[in-house]
PDB file of C-alpha atoms in Angstrom:
ATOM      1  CA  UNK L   1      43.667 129.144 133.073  1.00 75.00           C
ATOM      2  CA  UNK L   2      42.411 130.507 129.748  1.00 79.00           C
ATOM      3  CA  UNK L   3      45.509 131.270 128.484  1.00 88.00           C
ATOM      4  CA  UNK L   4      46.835 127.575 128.827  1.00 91.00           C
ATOM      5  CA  UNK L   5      46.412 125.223 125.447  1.00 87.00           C
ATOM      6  CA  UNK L   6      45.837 122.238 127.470  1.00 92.00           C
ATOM      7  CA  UNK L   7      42.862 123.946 128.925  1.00 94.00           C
ATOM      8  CA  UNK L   8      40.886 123.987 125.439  1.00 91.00           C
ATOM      9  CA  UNK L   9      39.075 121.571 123.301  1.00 92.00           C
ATOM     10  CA  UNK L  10      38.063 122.102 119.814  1.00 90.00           C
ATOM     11  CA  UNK L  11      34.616 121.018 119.237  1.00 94.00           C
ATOM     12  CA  UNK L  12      31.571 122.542 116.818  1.00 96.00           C
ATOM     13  CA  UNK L  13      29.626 125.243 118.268  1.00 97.00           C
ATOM     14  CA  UNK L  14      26.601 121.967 119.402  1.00 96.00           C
ATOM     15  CA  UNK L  15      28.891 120.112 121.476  1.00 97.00           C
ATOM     16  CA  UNK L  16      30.729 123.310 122.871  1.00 97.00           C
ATOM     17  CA  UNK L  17      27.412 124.272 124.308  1.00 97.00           C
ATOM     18  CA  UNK L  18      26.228 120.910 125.707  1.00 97.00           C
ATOM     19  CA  UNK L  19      30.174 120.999 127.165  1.00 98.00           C
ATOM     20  CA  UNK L  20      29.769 123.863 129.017  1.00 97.00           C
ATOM     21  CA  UNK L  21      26.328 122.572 130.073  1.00 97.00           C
ATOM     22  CA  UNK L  22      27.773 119.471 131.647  1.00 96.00           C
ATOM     23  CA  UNK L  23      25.729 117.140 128.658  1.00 96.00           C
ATOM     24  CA  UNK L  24      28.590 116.022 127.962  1.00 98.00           C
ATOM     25  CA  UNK L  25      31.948 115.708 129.349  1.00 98.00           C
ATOM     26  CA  UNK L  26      35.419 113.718 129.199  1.00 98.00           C
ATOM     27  CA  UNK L  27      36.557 110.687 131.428  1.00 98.00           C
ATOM     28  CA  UNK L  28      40.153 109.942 132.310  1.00 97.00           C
ATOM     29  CA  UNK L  29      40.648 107.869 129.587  1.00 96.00           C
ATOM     30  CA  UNK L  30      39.605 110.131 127.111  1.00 96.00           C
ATOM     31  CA  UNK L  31      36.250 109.090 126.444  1.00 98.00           C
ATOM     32  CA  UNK L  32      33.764 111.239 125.939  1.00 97.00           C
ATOM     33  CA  UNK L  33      30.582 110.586 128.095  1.00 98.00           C
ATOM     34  CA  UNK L  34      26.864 111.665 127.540  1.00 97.00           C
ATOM     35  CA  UNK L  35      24.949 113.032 130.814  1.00 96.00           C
ATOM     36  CA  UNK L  36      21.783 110.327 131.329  1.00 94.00           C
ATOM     37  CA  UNK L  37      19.490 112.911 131.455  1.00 90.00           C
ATOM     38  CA  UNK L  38      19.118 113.960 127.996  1.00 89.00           C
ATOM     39  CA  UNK L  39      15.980 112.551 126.440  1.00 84.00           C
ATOM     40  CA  UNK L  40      17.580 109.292 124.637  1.00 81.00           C
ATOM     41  CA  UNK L  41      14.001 108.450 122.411  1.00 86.00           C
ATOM     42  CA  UNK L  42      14.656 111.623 121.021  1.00 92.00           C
ATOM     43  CA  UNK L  43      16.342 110.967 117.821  1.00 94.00           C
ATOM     44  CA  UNK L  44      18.419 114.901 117.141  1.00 93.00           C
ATOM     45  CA  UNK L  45      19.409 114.133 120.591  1.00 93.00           C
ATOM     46  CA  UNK L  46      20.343 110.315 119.396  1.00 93.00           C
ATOM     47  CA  UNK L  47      21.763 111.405 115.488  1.00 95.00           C
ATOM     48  CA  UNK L  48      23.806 115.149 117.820  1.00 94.00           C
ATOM     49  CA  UNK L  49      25.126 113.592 121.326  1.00 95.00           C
ATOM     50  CA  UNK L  50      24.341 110.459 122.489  1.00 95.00           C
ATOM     51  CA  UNK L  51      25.446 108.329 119.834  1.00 95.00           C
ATOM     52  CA  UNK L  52      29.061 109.920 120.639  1.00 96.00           C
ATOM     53  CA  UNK L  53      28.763 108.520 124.261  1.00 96.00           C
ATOM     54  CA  UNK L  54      31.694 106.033 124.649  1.00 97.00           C
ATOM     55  CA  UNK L  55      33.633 107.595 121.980  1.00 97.00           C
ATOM     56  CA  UNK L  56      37.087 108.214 122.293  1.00 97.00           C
ATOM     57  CA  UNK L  57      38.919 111.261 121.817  1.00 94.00           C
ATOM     58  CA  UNK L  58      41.856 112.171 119.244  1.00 92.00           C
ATOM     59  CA  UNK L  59      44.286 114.436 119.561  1.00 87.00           C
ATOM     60  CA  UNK L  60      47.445 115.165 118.985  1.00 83.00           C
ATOM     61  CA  UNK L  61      49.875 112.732 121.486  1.00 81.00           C
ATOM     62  CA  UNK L  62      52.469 115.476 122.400  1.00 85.00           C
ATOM     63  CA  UNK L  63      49.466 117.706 123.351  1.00 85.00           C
ATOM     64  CA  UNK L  64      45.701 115.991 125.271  1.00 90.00           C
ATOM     65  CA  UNK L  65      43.626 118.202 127.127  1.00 93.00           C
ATOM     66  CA  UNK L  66      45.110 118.704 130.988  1.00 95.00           C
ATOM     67  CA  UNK L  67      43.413 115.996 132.762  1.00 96.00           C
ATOM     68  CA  UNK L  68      42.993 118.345 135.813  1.00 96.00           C
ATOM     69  CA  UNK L  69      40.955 120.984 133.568  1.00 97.00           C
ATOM     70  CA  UNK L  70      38.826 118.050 132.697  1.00 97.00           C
ATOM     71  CA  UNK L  71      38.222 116.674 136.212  1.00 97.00           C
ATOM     72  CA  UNK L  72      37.582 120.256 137.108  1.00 96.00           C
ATOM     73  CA  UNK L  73      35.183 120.529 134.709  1.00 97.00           C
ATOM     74  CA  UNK L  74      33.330 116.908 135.627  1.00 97.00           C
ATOM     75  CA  UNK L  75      33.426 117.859 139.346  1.00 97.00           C
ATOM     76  CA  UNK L  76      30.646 121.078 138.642  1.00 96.00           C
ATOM     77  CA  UNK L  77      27.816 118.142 137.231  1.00 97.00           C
ATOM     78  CA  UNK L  78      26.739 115.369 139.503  1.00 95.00           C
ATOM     79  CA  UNK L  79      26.186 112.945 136.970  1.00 96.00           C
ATOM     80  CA  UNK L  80      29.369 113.413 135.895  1.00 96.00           C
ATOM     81  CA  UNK L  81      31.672 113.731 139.298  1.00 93.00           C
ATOM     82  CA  UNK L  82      32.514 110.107 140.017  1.00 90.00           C
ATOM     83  CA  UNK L  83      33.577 109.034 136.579  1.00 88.00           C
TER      84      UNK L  83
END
């Protein structure tokens, strides 16, 4: 639910977008993962997104994103459903 913190992320307005696109998402081990597709020669696409695939995430320990909000949100991109 919106009104839930653990159902938020703070990123720039970029990675927000390619978020809610499914370009990018978050694994169970809080890693954030880069959707194959984009165009990897490319380098804004290199220097914006994909050199963050494999990065993990910090956050504060008392408070991570809900898991289930982030499976949710991996389960709506096929790339992105079995990680």
């Amino acid at each position: 639910s919106r009104l839930d913190p653990s159902n938020g992320l703070c990123l720039n307005a970029l990675h927000d977008r390619a978020f809610e696109r499914g370009l990018i998402v978050v694994d169970d081990s809080y890693t954030l993962r880069v959707a194959p597709l984009l165009r990897r020669d490319d380098p804004v696409v290199q220097d914006w997104l994909v050199r963050f695939d494999g990065t993990p995430l910090r956050f504060p320990s008392d408070s991570p994103p809900g898991m289930g909000y982030l499976r949710r949100h991996r389960s709506r991109f096929e790339w992105a459903a079995s990680l």
